[in-house]
Tab-separated table of C-alpha atoms and ligand atoms in Angstrom:
chain	number	residue	atom	x	y	z
T	296	MET	CA	9.861	-17.849	-17.606
T	297	GLU	CA	6.217	-18.739	-18.176
T	298	GLU	CA	5.410	-19.472	-14.867
T	299	VAL	CA	4.987	-17.588	-11.177
T	300	ILE	CA	7.222	-18.019	-8.667
T	301	ALA	CA	6.255	-18.143	-5.047
T	302	LYS	CA	8.781	-18.487	-1.711
T	303	TYR	CA	7.397	-19.826	1.292
T	304	TYR	CA	8.818	-20.315	4.670
T	305	VAL	CA	7.772	-23.977	5.298
T	306	MET	CA	8.612	-25.440	8.955
T	307	SER	CA	7.306	-29.529	8.922
T	308	ARG	CA	7.732	-32.955	10.757
T	309	LEU	CA	7.786	-34.055	6.764
T	310	PRO	CA	11.481	-33.657	4.973
T	311	LEU	CA	11.507	-30.107	3.355
T	312	GLU	CA	11.092	-31.183	-0.174
T	313	THR	CA	7.782	-33.717	0.428
T	314	ALA	CA	6.273	-30.986	2.705
T	315	ALA	CA	7.111	-28.581	-0.650
T	316	LYS	CA	5.365	-31.202	-2.845
T	317	ARG	CA	2.435	-31.411	-0.908
T	318	ILE	CA	1.959	-27.892	-1.032
T	319	ALA	CA	2.889	-27.517	-4.958
T	320	GLU	CA	0.285	-30.835	-5.505
T	321	GLU	CA	-2.675	-29.245	-3.161
T	322	GLU	CA	-2.619	-25.712	-5.039
T	323	SER	CA	-2.355	-27.099	-8.593
T	324	THR	CA	-3.608	-31.011	-9.959
T	325	GLY	CA	-3.432	-32.975	-6.882
T	326	THR	CA	-5.188	-33.993	-3.739
T	327	TRP	CA	-4.353	-36.005	-0.511
T	328	THR	CA	-3.970	-39.227	-2.599
T	329	HIS	CA	-4.236	-40.248	-6.206
T	330	VAL	CA	-7.356	-39.791	-8.080
T	331	SER	CA	-8.115	-41.426	-11.227
T	332	THR	CA	-9.496	-38.368	-13.309
T	333	THR	CA	-5.873	-36.930	-13.406
T	334	THR	CA	-4.084	-38.120	-16.728
T	335	LYS	CA	-0.450	-37.495	-17.608
T	336	SER	CA	-1.646	-35.063	-20.051
T	337	ILE	CA	-3.289	-32.842	-17.268
T	338	GLU	CA	-0.422	-33.110	-14.925
T	339	LYS	CA	2.476	-32.336	-17.195
T	340	LYS	CA	0.521	-28.625	-17.973
T	341	TYR	CA	-0.420	-27.927	-14.621
T	342	SER	CA	1.044	-29.541	-12.019
T	343	ALA	CA	3.106	-26.867	-9.860
T	344	ARG	CA	6.803	-28.192	-9.305
T	345	VAL	CA	8.874	-27.831	-6.509
T	346	GLY	CA	11.978	-25.683	-7.257
T	347	GLU	CA	14.894	-24.236	-4.759
T	348	VAL	CA	14.836	-25.830	-1.197
T	349	ASP	CA	16.705	-24.207	1.223
T	350	ARG	CA	17.285	-26.222	4.254
T	351	GLU	CA	19.187	-23.353	6.718
T	352	SER	CA	16.550	-20.940	5.778
T	353	HIS	CA	13.394	-23.397	5.686
T	354	THR	CA	12.324	-21.977	2.406
T	355	VAL	CA	10.982	-23.297	-0.908
T	356	GLU	CA	9.876	-21.991	-3.755
T	357	ILE	CA	6.777	-23.512	-5.568
T	358	ILE	CA	6.612	-22.903	-9.375
T	359	TYR	CA	3.082	-22.848	-11.006
T	360	PRO	CA	2.875	-23.164	-14.475
T	361	TYR	CA	1.135	-19.798	-16.468
T	362	ALA	CA	-1.417	-21.515	-17.620
T	363	ASP	CA	-2.988	-22.381	-14.107
T	364	PHE	CA	-4.203	-18.978	-13.365
T	365	ASP	CA	-7.020	-17.031	-15.201
T	366	LEU	CA	-6.290	-13.346	-14.922
T	367	LYS	CA	-9.614	-12.054	-17.277
T	368	VAL	CA	-12.301	-13.639	-15.009
T	369	GLY	CA	-10.840	-14.901	-11.919
T	370	GLY	CA	-8.327	-11.970	-11.538
T	371	ILE	CA	-6.241	-11.402	-8.388
T	372	PRO	CA	-8.626	-13.298	-5.709
T	373	SER	CA	-8.245	-16.314	-7.828
T	374	VAL	CA	-4.228	-15.646	-7.907
T	375	LEU	CA	-4.807	-15.293	-4.160
T	376	SER	CA	-6.669	-18.451	-4.111
T	377	ILE	CA	-3.773	-20.461	-5.856
T	378	ILE	CA	-0.918	-18.813	-4.520
T	379	ALA	CA	-1.966	-17.578	-1.288
T	380	GLY	CA	-5.229	-20.776	-0.505
T	381	ASN	CA	-5.483	-24.116	1.039
T	382	LEU	CA	-1.742	-24.433	1.824
T	383	PHE	CA	-2.086	-22.512	5.134
T	384	GLY	CA	-4.397	-24.916	6.550
T	385	LEU	CA	-2.369	-28.114	5.500
T	386	GLY	CA	-2.371	-30.331	8.731
T	387	SER	CA	1.233	-31.171	7.904
T	388	LEU	CA	2.919	-27.956	8.101
T	389	GLU	CA	3.706	-26.290	11.376
T	390	ALA	CA	4.239	-22.773	9.819
T	391	VAL	CA	4.312	-21.978	6.261
T	392	ARG	CA	4.661	-18.025	5.436
T	393	LEU	CA	4.529	-16.666	1.638
T	394	LEU	CA	7.169	-14.507	1.305
T	395	ASP	CA	7.576	-13.406	-1.595
T	396	VAL	CA	6.187	-13.683	-5.379
T	397	THR	CA	7.560	-13.209	-8.960
T	398	PHE	CA	5.797	-13.128	-11.900
T	399	PRO	CA	6.134	-13.609	-15.748
T	400	LYS	CA	5.863	-10.820	-18.670
T	401	ASP	CA	2.462	-11.981	-19.950
T	402	PHE	CA	1.078	-11.822	-16.434
T	403	VAL	CA	2.200	-8.480	-15.761
T	404	GLN	CA	0.920	-7.425	-18.863
T	405	GLN	CA	-2.709	-8.570	-18.463
T	406	PHE	CA	-2.492	-5.299	-15.906
T	407	ASP	CA	-2.798	-1.625	-16.009
T	408	GLY	CA	-1.142	-0.863	-12.852
T	409	PRO	CA	-1.766	2.695	-11.699
T	410	ASN	CA	-3.506	5.285	-13.722
T	411	PHE	CA	-1.388	8.266	-12.175
T	412	GLY	CA	2.186	6.451	-10.337
T	413	ILE	CA	4.681	8.527	-8.219
T	414	GLU	CA	5.292	10.938	-11.485
T	415	GLY	CA	1.651	11.523	-12.276
T	416	ILE	CA	1.030	12.727	-8.406
T	417	ARG	CA	3.546	14.856	-8.411
T	418	LYS	CA	2.423	16.658	-11.606
T	419	MET	CA	-1.216	16.979	-9.784
T	420	ILE	CA	0.731	18.469	-6.745
T	421	GLY	CA	3.095	20.454	-8.214
T	422	THR	CA	6.563	18.926	-6.869
T	423	SER	CA	7.767	17.044	-10.051
T	424	LYS	CA	10.618	19.565	-9.976
T	425	ASP	CA	11.670	19.440	-6.575
T	426	LYS	CA	10.833	16.224	-5.816
T	427	ARG	CA	10.188	16.885	-1.560
T	428	PRO	CA	8.156	14.224	0.189
T	429	HIS	CA	4.688	15.340	0.113
T	430	VAL	CA	2.908	16.002	3.111
T	431	GLY	CA	-0.684	14.076	4.225
T	432	THR	CA	-2.931	14.469	6.969
T	433	ILE	CA	-5.819	11.959	8.533
T	434	ILE	CA	-8.762	13.998	9.111
T	435	LYS	CA	-8.762	13.161	13.281
T	436	PRO	CA	-10.942	12.250	15.107
T	437	LYS	CA	-11.325	9.034	12.908
T	438	ILE	CA	-14.990	9.477	13.467
T	439	GLY	CA	-17.745	11.517	15.028
T	440	LEU	CA	-17.226	15.144	13.142
T	441	SER	CA	-19.672	16.273	10.769
T	442	PRO	CA	-19.503	17.243	7.106
T	443	LYS	CA	-18.694	20.945	8.036
T	444	GLN	CA	-16.366	19.949	11.011
T	445	THR	CA	-14.883	17.579	8.555
T	446	ALA	CA	-14.144	21.101	5.962
T	447	GLU	CA	-13.261	22.875	8.304
T	448	VAL	CA	-10.383	20.950	9.533
T	449	ALA	CA	-9.288	20.195	5.682
T	450	TYR	CA	-9.155	23.869	4.994
T	451	GLU	CA	-7.117	24.245	8.240
T	452	ALA	CA	-4.609	21.716	6.685
T	453	ALA	CA	-4.295	22.466	3.684
T	454	MET	CA	-3.375	26.334	4.777
T	455	GLY	CA	-1.055	24.954	6.976
T	456	GLY	CA	0.580	23.197	3.921
T	457	VAL	CA	-0.357	19.492	3.479
T	458	ASP	CA	-0.724	18.255	-0.153
T	459	PHE	CA	-2.798	15.726	1.070
T	460	ILE	CA	-6.469	14.775	2.796
T	461	LYS	CA	-7.291	11.601	3.724
T	462	ASP	CA	-10.495	10.312	5.249
T	463	ASP	CA	-9.636	7.611	7.707
T	464	GLU	CA	-10.233	3.941	7.248
T	465	THR	CA	-13.098	3.525	9.366
T	466	LEU	CA	-15.047	6.559	8.150
T	467	VAL	CA	-17.350	5.700	5.041
T	468	SER	CA	-20.762	7.526	4.934
T	469	GLN	CA	-21.993	7.258	8.549
T	470	SER	CA	-25.106	9.005	9.612
T	471	PHE	CA	-22.862	11.491	11.214
T	472	CYS	CA	-20.951	12.301	8.055
T	473	ALA	CA	-22.535	11.197	5.073
T	474	MET	CA	-20.061	10.905	2.222
T	475	GLU	CA	-21.455	12.986	-0.640
T	476	LYS	CA	-22.400	16.165	2.205
T	477	ARG	CA	-18.469	15.526	3.593
T	478	VAL	CA	-16.926	15.744	-0.357
T	479	ASN	CA	-18.951	18.622	-1.207
T	480	ALA	CA	-18.064	20.459	1.915
T	481	VAL	CA	-14.402	19.328	1.778
T	482	ILE	CA	-13.808	20.112	-1.505
T	483	GLY	CA	-15.615	23.639	-1.644
T	484	LYS	CA	-13.162	24.697	1.422
T	485	LEU	CA	-10.159	23.070	-0.905
T	486	ASP	CA	-11.289	25.161	-3.831
T	487	GLU	CA	-11.044	28.310	-1.401
T	488	VAL	CA	-7.462	27.091	-0.887
T	489	LYS	CA	-6.720	26.860	-4.312
T	490	ASP	CA	-8.071	30.650	-4.686
T	491	GLU	CA	-5.961	31.603	-2.265
T	492	THR	CA	-2.707	30.049	-2.219
T	493	ARG	CA	-3.089	28.242	-5.928
T	494	ARG	CA	-2.236	25.415	-4.656
T	495	ASN	CA	-4.026	21.687	-5.480
T	496	VAL	CA	-4.568	20.303	-2.274
T	497	LEU	CA	-6.175	16.119	-2.724
T	498	TYR	CA	-8.434	15.082	-0.763
T	499	ALA	CA	-9.279	11.095	-0.882
T	500	CYS	CA	-12.425	10.115	-0.241
T	501	ASN	CA	-12.996	6.733	1.284
T	502	VAL	CA	-15.366	4.855	-1.078
T	503	THR	CA	-14.380	1.112	0.855
T	504	SER	CA	-18.613	-0.438	0.267
T	505	THR	CA	-20.339	-3.041	-1.138
T	506	ASP	CA	-20.628	-1.239	-3.975
T	507	VAL	CA	-17.125	0.369	-4.886
T	508	ILE	CA	-19.113	1.374	-8.693
T	509	LYS	CA	-21.623	2.931	-7.128
T	510	THR	CA	-19.997	4.925	-4.106
T	511	ALA	CA	-17.249	6.189	-6.232
T	512	GLU	CA	-19.664	7.488	-8.821
T	513	LYS	CA	-21.677	9.583	-5.943
T	514	ALA	CA	-18.201	10.708	-4.502
T	515	LEU	CA	-17.093	11.922	-8.022
T	516	LYS	CA	-20.112	13.354	-8.520
T	517	ALA	CA	-20.065	15.269	-5.448
T	518	GLY	CA	-16.465	16.515	-6.471
T	519	ALA	CA	-13.680	14.279	-5.512
T	520	ASN	CA	-10.341	14.758	-6.368
T	521	CYS	CA	-9.000	11.412	-4.933
T	522	LEU	CA	-10.289	7.876	-3.935
T	523	MET	CA	-9.550	5.758	-1.232
T	524	ILE	CA	-10.120	2.234	-0.268
T	525	ASP	CA	-9.246	-0.136	2.351
T	526	VAL	CA	-8.156	-3.161	-0.182
T	527	LEU	CA	-8.038	-6.013	2.227
T	528	THR	CA	-11.530	-5.459	3.648
T	529	ALA	CA	-12.811	-4.775	0.009
T	530	GLY	CA	-11.086	-7.162	-2.017
T	531	TYR	CA	-8.780	-6.559	-5.075
T	532	ASN	CA	-11.234	-7.135	-7.056
T	533	SER	CA	-12.875	-3.733	-5.333
T	534	LEU	CA	-9.447	-1.981	-6.048
T	535	GLN	CA	-9.417	-2.940	-9.747
T	536	LEU	CA	-12.817	-1.858	-10.655
T	537	LEU	CA	-11.941	1.329	-9.587
T	538	SER	CA	-8.719	1.737	-11.063
T	539	GLU	CA	-10.099	0.662	-14.485
T	540	ASN	CA	-13.426	2.433	-14.344
T	541	PHE	CA	-12.057	5.831	-12.703
T	542	ARG	CA	-8.884	6.933	-14.867
T	543	LYS	CA	-9.135	10.420	-13.795
T	544	VAL	CA	-8.786	10.583	-10.603
T	545	PRO	CA	-5.575	9.034	-8.168
T	546	LEU	CA	-6.150	5.946	-5.580
T	547	HIS	CA	-5.189	5.872	-2.308
T	548	VAL	CA	-4.831	2.520	-1.003
T	549	HIS	CA	-5.359	1.849	2.901
T	550	ARG	CA	-4.194	-1.698	4.322
T	551	THR	CA	-5.965	-1.910	7.298
T	552	MET	CA	-5.887	-5.328	8.681
T	553	HIS	CA	-2.597	-6.095	7.222
T	554	ALA	CA	-1.374	-7.163	10.372
T	555	ALA	CA	-3.958	-9.954	10.895
T	556	ILE	CA	-2.763	-11.404	7.956
T	557	ASP	CA	1.218	-10.246	7.946
T	558	ARG	CA	2.255	-9.654	11.134
T	559	SER	CA	3.003	-13.569	12.335
T	560	LYS	CA	6.249	-15.048	11.385
T	561	ASP	CA	5.453	-18.297	11.182
T	562	PHE	CA	1.926	-18.269	9.245
T	563	GLY	CA	0.532	-15.951	6.989
T	564	VAL	CA	1.471	-13.584	3.794
T	565	ASP	CA	4.608	-11.114	4.018
T	566	PHE	CA	3.256	-7.675	2.840
T	567	VAL	CA	5.331	-7.399	0.337
T	568	VAL	CA	3.396	-9.568	-1.726
T	569	LEU	CA	0.055	-7.744	-0.759
T	570	ALA	CA	1.712	-4.405	-2.147
T	571	LYS	CA	2.736	-6.491	-5.693
T	572	LEU	CA	-0.502	-7.232	-6.174
T	573	ILE	CA	-1.897	-3.696	-4.952
T	574	ARG	CA	0.648	-1.908	-7.745
T	575	LEU	CA	-1.044	-4.848	-10.378
T	576	ALA	CA	-4.568	-3.977	-9.463
T	577	GLY	CA	-3.423	-0.069	-9.767
T	578	GLY	CA	-3.202	1.565	-6.498
T	579	ASP	CA	-1.207	4.905	-6.707
T	580	GLN	CA	-0.644	5.197	-3.216
T	581	VAL	CA	-0.690	2.486	-0.679
T	582	HIS	CA	0.761	2.519	2.843
T	583	ILE	CA	3.981	0.561	3.420
T	584	GLY	CA	5.038	1.510	7.430
T	585	SER	CA	6.899	3.818	8.763
T	586	VAL	CA	10.184	2.185	10.733
T	587	VAL	CA	9.939	5.129	13.336
T	588	GLY	CA	6.126	5.364	13.498
T	589	LYS	CA	3.573	3.647	16.526
T	590	MET	CA	2.617	0.589	14.163
T	591	GLU	CA	5.007	-2.479	13.996
T	592	GLY	CA	7.456	-2.895	10.738
T	593	ASP	CA	11.135	-3.831	10.780
T	594	ARG	CA	13.707	-1.475	8.827
T	595	GLU	CA	14.331	-4.436	6.026
T	596	ASP	CA	10.883	-5.059	6.156
T	597	VAL	CA	9.884	-1.803	4.874
T	598	LEU	CA	12.369	-1.312	2.904
T	599	ALA	CA	11.586	-4.429	0.596
T	600	VAL	CA	7.672	-3.140	0.682
T	601	GLU	CA	9.080	0.099	-0.738
T	602	GLU	CA	11.103	-1.186	-3.517
T	603	ALA	CA	8.463	-3.928	-4.548
T	604	VAL	CA	6.193	-1.047	-5.159
T	605	GLU	CA	8.485	1.887	-6.408
T	606	LYS	CA	10.978	0.476	-8.205
T	607	PRO	CA	11.018	-0.899	-11.865
T	608	LEU	CA	13.233	-3.988	-11.470
T	609	ILE	CA	14.073	-5.342	-8.342
T	610	LYS	CA	17.430	-7.821	-8.100
T	611	GLU	CA	17.308	-10.694	-5.745
T	612	HIS	CA	18.447	-9.858	-2.575
T	613	ALA	CA	18.199	-10.733	0.972
T	614	GLY	CA	15.658	-13.863	0.443
T	615	HIS	CA	13.758	-11.713	-1.841
T	616	LEU	CA	12.927	-12.815	-5.816
T	617	ALA	CA	13.740	-10.809	-8.328
T	618	SER	CA	10.761	-8.963	-10.097
T	619	ASN	CA	10.412	-7.011	-13.276
T	620	TRP	CA	7.740	-4.906	-13.388
T	621	TYR	CA	7.765	-4.218	-17.662
T	622	GLY	CA	6.878	-0.255	-17.945
T	623	ILE	CA	4.048	-1.115	-14.999
T	624	LYS	CA	4.051	2.555	-13.320
T	625	PRO	CA	5.214	2.796	-9.695
T	626	VAL	CA	3.107	3.654	-6.950
T	627	PHE	CA	3.809	6.361	-4.286
T	628	ALA	CA	4.552	4.816	-0.449
T	629	VAL	CA	2.975	6.649	1.854
T	630	CYS	CA	4.348	6.321	5.490
T	631	SER	CA	2.299	7.068	8.491
T	632	GLY	CA	0.927	5.680	11.607
T	633	GLY	CA	2.561	8.140	15.139
T	634	LEU	CA	4.490	10.100	12.624
T	635	HIS	CA	5.267	13.885	13.746
T	636	PRO	CA	8.004	16.702	12.822
T	637	GLY	CA	10.521	15.321	15.120
T	638	LEU	CA	10.930	12.043	13.291
T	639	VAL	CA	11.077	13.493	9.430
T	640	PRO	CA	14.563	13.373	9.224
T	641	GLU	CA	15.128	9.455	10.559
T	642	LEU	CA	12.287	8.456	8.032
T	643	MET	CA	13.432	10.395	5.294
T	644	LYS	CA	17.143	9.241	5.890
T	645	LEU	CA	15.390	5.633	6.199
T	646	LEU	CA	12.950	6.011	2.665
T	647	GLY	CA	14.224	8.617	0.950
T	648	LYS	CA	12.218	11.823	-1.190
T	649	ASP	CA	9.623	9.333	-2.895
T	650	ILE	CA	7.241	8.990	0.368
T	651	THR	CA	4.279	10.777	1.609
T	652	ILE	CA	4.873	11.509	5.225
T	653	GLN	CA	1.240	11.672	6.723
T	654	ALA	CA	0.351	12.182	9.887
T	655	GLY	CA	-3.244	12.352	12.065
T	656	GLY	CA	-2.136	13.326	15.832
T	657	GLY	CA	1.252	14.358	14.742
T	658	ILE	CA	-0.579	17.097	12.884
T	659	HIS	CA	-4.215	17.616	14.912
T	660	GLY	CA	-2.522	17.293	18.240
T	661	HIS	CA	-0.204	20.465	17.865
T	662	PRO	CA	-0.779	22.532	20.780
T	663	PHE	CA	-1.613	25.624	18.042
T	664	GLY	CA	-4.049	23.725	16.294
T	665	THR	CA	-4.576	21.922	12.789
T	666	ARG	CA	-3.150	24.859	10.838
T	667	ALA	CA	0.360	25.282	13.164
T	668	GLY	CA	0.389	21.222	12.637
T	669	ALA	CA	0.746	20.960	8.914
T	670	LYS	CA	2.821	24.135	8.995
T	671	ALA	CA	5.245	22.518	11.305
T	672	MET	CA	5.114	19.319	9.400
T	673	ARG	CA	6.355	21.261	6.236
T	674	GLN	CA	9.069	23.070	8.354
T	675	ALA	CA	10.309	19.971	9.431
T	676	VAL	CA	10.313	18.536	5.303
T	677	ASP	CA	11.704	21.596	4.129
T	678	ALA	CA	15.016	21.938	6.929
T	679	THR	CA	15.562	18.325	5.634
T	680	MET	CA	15.371	19.039	2.084
T	681	HIS	CA	18.009	21.685	2.724
T	682	ASN	CA	19.936	19.579	5.535
T	683	ILE	CA	19.477	21.901	7.964
T	684	PRO	CA	19.215	20.093	11.288
T	685	LEU	CA	15.326	20.429	13.202
T	686	ARG	CA	16.114	22.303	16.130
T	687	GLU	CA	18.194	24.890	14.056
T	688	TYR	CA	15.635	25.149	11.560
T	689	ALA	CA	13.352	26.000	14.669
T	690	ALA	CA	14.837	28.836	16.039
T	691	ASP	CA	12.860	31.144	13.411
T	692	HIS	CA	10.427	28.537	13.062
T	693	VAL	CA	8.029	28.945	15.732
T	694	GLU	CA	5.183	26.217	14.967
T	695	LEU	CA	8.477	23.578	14.433
T	696	ALA	CA	9.700	24.983	17.334
T	697	LYS	CA	6.322	23.997	19.098
T	698	ALA	CA	6.377	20.757	17.541
T	699	LEU	CA	9.831	19.134	18.973
T	700	GLU	CA	8.411	20.609	22.420
T	701	LYS	CA	5.510	18.864	22.655
T	702	TRP	CA	7.022	14.846	20.565
T	703	HIS	CA	10.227	14.295	21.385
A	946	CAP	C1	-2.592	6.863	11.678
A	946	CAP	C2	-3.953	6.132	11.037
A	946	CAP	C3	-3.631	4.770	10.063
A	946	CAP	C4	-2.139	4.112	10.202
A	946	CAP	C5	-2.257	2.670	9.747
A	946	CAP	C6	-4.281	5.589	12.118
A	946	CAP	O1	-2.695	7.957	12.308
A	946	CAP	O2	-4.505	6.749	10.512
A	946	CAP	O3	-4.657	4.333	9.860
A	946	CAP	O4	-1.238	4.400	9.652
A	946	CAP	O5	-0.951	2.450	9.695
A	946	CAP	O6	-5.565	5.649	12.347
A	946	CAP	O7	-3.162	5.164	12.665
A	946	CAP	P1	-2.205	8.642	13.434
A	946	CAP	P2	-0.070	1.651	8.184
A	946	CAP	O8	-1.071	9.377	12.677
A	946	CAP	O9	-2.421	9.713	13.865
A	946	CAP	O10	-0.783	7.934	13.935
A	946	CAP	O11	0.102	3.581	7.579
A	946	CAP	O12	1.069	1.163	8.495
A	946	CAP	O13	-1.002	0.796	7.469
A	947	MG	MG1	-5.965	5.802	10.138
């Protein structure tokens, strides 16, 4: 199958097949009228065609020839210009949403995917054997702390037991917290944690910027052991450039702005599609939602994203297309947004153990402070790993007890 298949939800005053044909034409060889410059041979080679049409679910499949894509020069931006391009503006469509996409072998093999993936990151953290969920934190407040204050918070969180620390998506290198000074200070403190505990803690520095290569070089020179990017505001090309140029550090992918693209049920792109492109472009960790936290996201939708980023093969199911990753590594799924220790058992029941459970407010908001907040999160994970109810475990774990008292 040397074709890219994209599945869309479509509502139109036109018959569904005709509406689908309009999409296929607009995104391949056609336009609103016949043009004399389009030859039969061009049409034969490059025209997208309509595949399965399901009137009940109002979904259509558009089959794009592989030859329509230029992955070497155009890359993922040009893929999006085709499968998620002009079609959203077609006046004849009252609703149109890109639900899923599946790529052929040659297409997938043009990408390297994650450099580390789940196993690579587990190795760095030291959880390859017990395979427990990782506990992460976002330094809070989002903005305003100095490099020294940021490093203090990072130290407390790491001493409390987090595996992973990250900048918030809005922090880059503002005057109050210049990036190189921040990285230097945080890594200095994490080295102290390593000396004291023998534990390796990752710190993802946000390098979302006009020139990600230069910014990442500076961050790495200052000692960064992980990089972070806001993929949708920076662009997929920035993610891929980071992944291909800096193979020795993992890449944490934040998806800020995704809801502007995926939240409406009528227009936009399902996050499954965006997440598949993040896997191709080389993200090692990606936010997938949490179902139980503060951000909107249905159980089925979050599960479909987890499957898309972590599984080697995906069977066709519940409206989703089958996919084969042809050996591209899995991405570590990150659950974030309004999480706290009390939500850990439900989260692990829903999404399993190959997740990073990330909390900002749910750690730094602990009544005894950041270190206790981190301990409480780790205690919640340990209890759940041993099938012990949190209330029972809290009887002799004071940090967890206090967290459960505050957030229930
Ligand atoms: C979480 C977070 C993340 C969101 C993003 C925030 O902080 O840092 O950016 O989780 O959502 O600013 O809200 P809290 P998603 O733990 O304090 O809520 O992971 O769905 O992309
Ligand atoms: Mg955030």
